[in-house]
């Protein structure tokens, strides 16, 4: 059970990162649960930071 939960949160972080790299707004977060939403927003913030220093995965 814990493995599935970690995988879901890891996936949320990854999706948030991709949204941030692509310049999407944090308002488009698809997650409602606090844990997944927190991970998504963490990925989104990380991507914004990476974009500022010029890193892009496109």
Coordinates of N, CA and C in Angstrom, one line a residue:
X1 N 0.8 -1.2 0.0 CA 0.0 0.0 0.0 C 0.9 1.3 0.0
X2 N 1.9 1.3 0.8 CA 2.7 2.5 0.9 C 3.4 2.7 -0.4
X3 N 3.8 1.7 -1.1 CA 4.5 1.8 -2.4 C 3.6 2.5 -3.4
X4 N 2.3 2.2 -3.4 CA 1.4 2.8 -4.4 C 1.3 4.3 -4.0
X5 N 1.2 4.6 -2.7 CA 1.1 6.0 -2.3 C 2.3 6.8 -2.7
X6 N 3.5 6.3 -2.5 CA 4.7 7.0 -2.9 C 4.7 7.2 -4.4
X7 N 4.3 6.2 -5.2 CA 4.3 6.3 -6.6 C 3.3 7.3 -7.1
X8 N 2.2 7.4 -6.5 CA 1.2 8.4 -6.8 C 1.7 9.8 -6.5
X9 N 2.4 10.0 -5.4 CA 2.9 11.3 -5.0 C 4.1 11.7 -5.9
X10 N 4.9 10.7 -6.3 CA 6.0 11.0 -7.2 C 5.5 11.4 -8.6
X11 N 4.4 10.7 -9.0 CA 3.8 11.1 -10.3 C 3.2 12.4 -10.2
X12 N 2.6 12.8 -9.1 CA 2.1 14.2 -9.0 C 3.2 15.2 -9.1
X13 N 4.3 15.0 -8.4 CA 5.4 15.9 -8.5 C 5.9 16.0 -9.9
X14 N 6.0 14.9 -10.6 CA 6.5 14.9 -12.0 C 5.6 15.7 -12.9
X15 N 4.3 15.5 -12.7 CA 3.3 16.2 -13.5 C 3.3 17.7 -13.3
X16 N 3.5 18.1 -12.0 CA 3.6 19.5 -11.6 C 4.8 20.1 -12.3
X17 N 5.9 19.4 -12.3 CA 7.2 19.9 -12.9 C 7.0 20.1 -14.4
X18 N 6.3 19.2 -15.0 CA 6.1 19.3 -16.5 C 5.2 20.5 -16.7
X19 N 4.2 20.7 -15.9 CA 3.3 21.9 -16.1 C 4.1 23.2 -15.9
X20 N 5.0 23.2 -14.9 CA 5.8 24.4 -14.7 C 6.7 24.7 -15.8
X21 N 7.4 23.7 -16.3 CA 8.4 23.8 -17.4 C 7.7 24.4 -18.6
X22 N 6.4 23.9 -18.8 CA 5.7 24.3 -20.0 C 5.0 25.7 -19.8
X23 N 5.2 26.3 -18.6 CA 4.7 27.6 -18.4 C 3.2 27.7 -18.0
X24 N 2.7 26.6 -17.6 CA 1.2 26.6 -17.1 C 1.1 27.2 -15.8
X25 N -0.1 27.7 -15.5 CA -0.4 28.3 -14.2 C -0.6 27.3 -13.1
X26 N -0.3 27.6 -11.9 CA -0.5 26.7 -10.7 C -1.9 26.4 -10.5
X27 N -2.8 27.3 -11.1 CA -4.2 27.1 -10.9 C -4.8 25.9 -11.6
X28 N -4.0 25.3 -12.5 CA -4.5 24.1 -13.3 C -4.2 22.8 -12.6
X29 N -3.7 22.9 -11.3 CA -3.4 21.6 -10.6 C -4.7 20.7 -10.5
X30 N -4.5 19.5 -11.0 CA -5.7 18.6 -11.1 C -6.0 17.8 -9.8
X31 N -5.1 18.0 -8.8 CA -5.3 17.2 -7.6 C -6.1 17.9 -6.5
X32 N -6.9 17.2 -5.8 CA -7.7 17.7 -4.7 C -7.2 17.4 -3.3
X33 N -6.6 16.2 -3.2 CA -6.1 15.8 -1.9 C -4.8 16.6 -1.5
X34 N -4.7 16.9 -0.3 CA -3.6 17.8 0.1 C -2.2 17.3 -0.1
X35 N -2.0 16.0 0.0 CA -0.7 15.4 -0.2 C -0.3 15.5 -1.7
X36 N -1.2 15.0 -2.6 CA -0.9 15.1 -4.0 C -0.8 16.5 -4.5
X37 N -1.7 17.4 -4.0 CA -1.6 18.8 -4.4 C -0.3 19.4 -4.0
X38 N 0.1 19.1 -2.8 CA 1.4 19.6 -2.3 C 2.6 19.2 -3.1
X39 N 2.6 17.9 -3.5 CA 3.6 17.4 -4.4 C 3.6 18.0 -5.7
X40 N 2.4 18.2 -6.3 CA 2.3 18.8 -7.6 C 2.8 20.2 -7.6
X41 N 2.4 21.0 -6.6 CA 2.9 22.4 -6.4 C 4.4 22.4 -6.2
X42 N 4.9 21.5 -5.5 CA 6.4 21.4 -5.3 C 7.1 21.2 -6.6
X43 N 6.6 20.3 -7.4 CA 7.2 20.1 -8.7 C 7.1 21.4 -9.6
X44 N 5.9 22.0 -9.5 CA 5.7 23.2 -10.3 C 6.7 24.3 -9.9
X45 N 6.9 24.5 -8.6 CA 7.8 25.5 -8.1 C 9.2 25.2 -8.5
X46 N 9.6 23.9 -8.4 CA 10.9 23.5 -8.9 C 11.2 23.8 -10.3
X47 N 10.2 23.6 -11.1 CA 10.3 23.9 -12.6 C 10.4 25.4 -12.8
X48 N 9.7 26.2 -12.1 CA 9.8 27.7 -12.2 C 11.3 28.1 -11.9
X49 N 11.8 27.6 -10.9 CA 13.2 27.8 -10.5 C 14.1 27.4 -11.6
X50 N 13.9 26.2 -12.2 CA 14.8 25.7 -13.3 C 14.6 26.6 -14.5
X51 N 13.4 27.1 -14.8 CA 13.2 27.9 -15.9 C 14.0 29.2 -15.8
X52 N 14.0 29.8 -14.6 CA 14.7 31.0 -14.3 C 16.2 30.9 -14.6
X53 N 16.8 29.8 -14.4 CA 18.2 29.6 -14.6 C 18.5 29.1 -16.0
X54 N 17.4 28.9 -16.8 CA 17.5 28.6 -18.2 C 17.4 27.1 -18.6
X55 N 17.1 26.3 -17.6 CA 17.0 24.9 -17.9 C 15.6 24.6 -18.5
X56 N 15.6 23.9 -19.6 CA 14.3 23.5 -20.3 C 14.4 22.1 -20.8
X57 N 13.4 21.3 -20.6 CA 13.4 20.0 -21.1 C 12.7 19.8 -22.4
X58 N 12.4 20.8 -23.1 CA 11.7 20.7 -24.4 C 12.5 20.1 -25.4

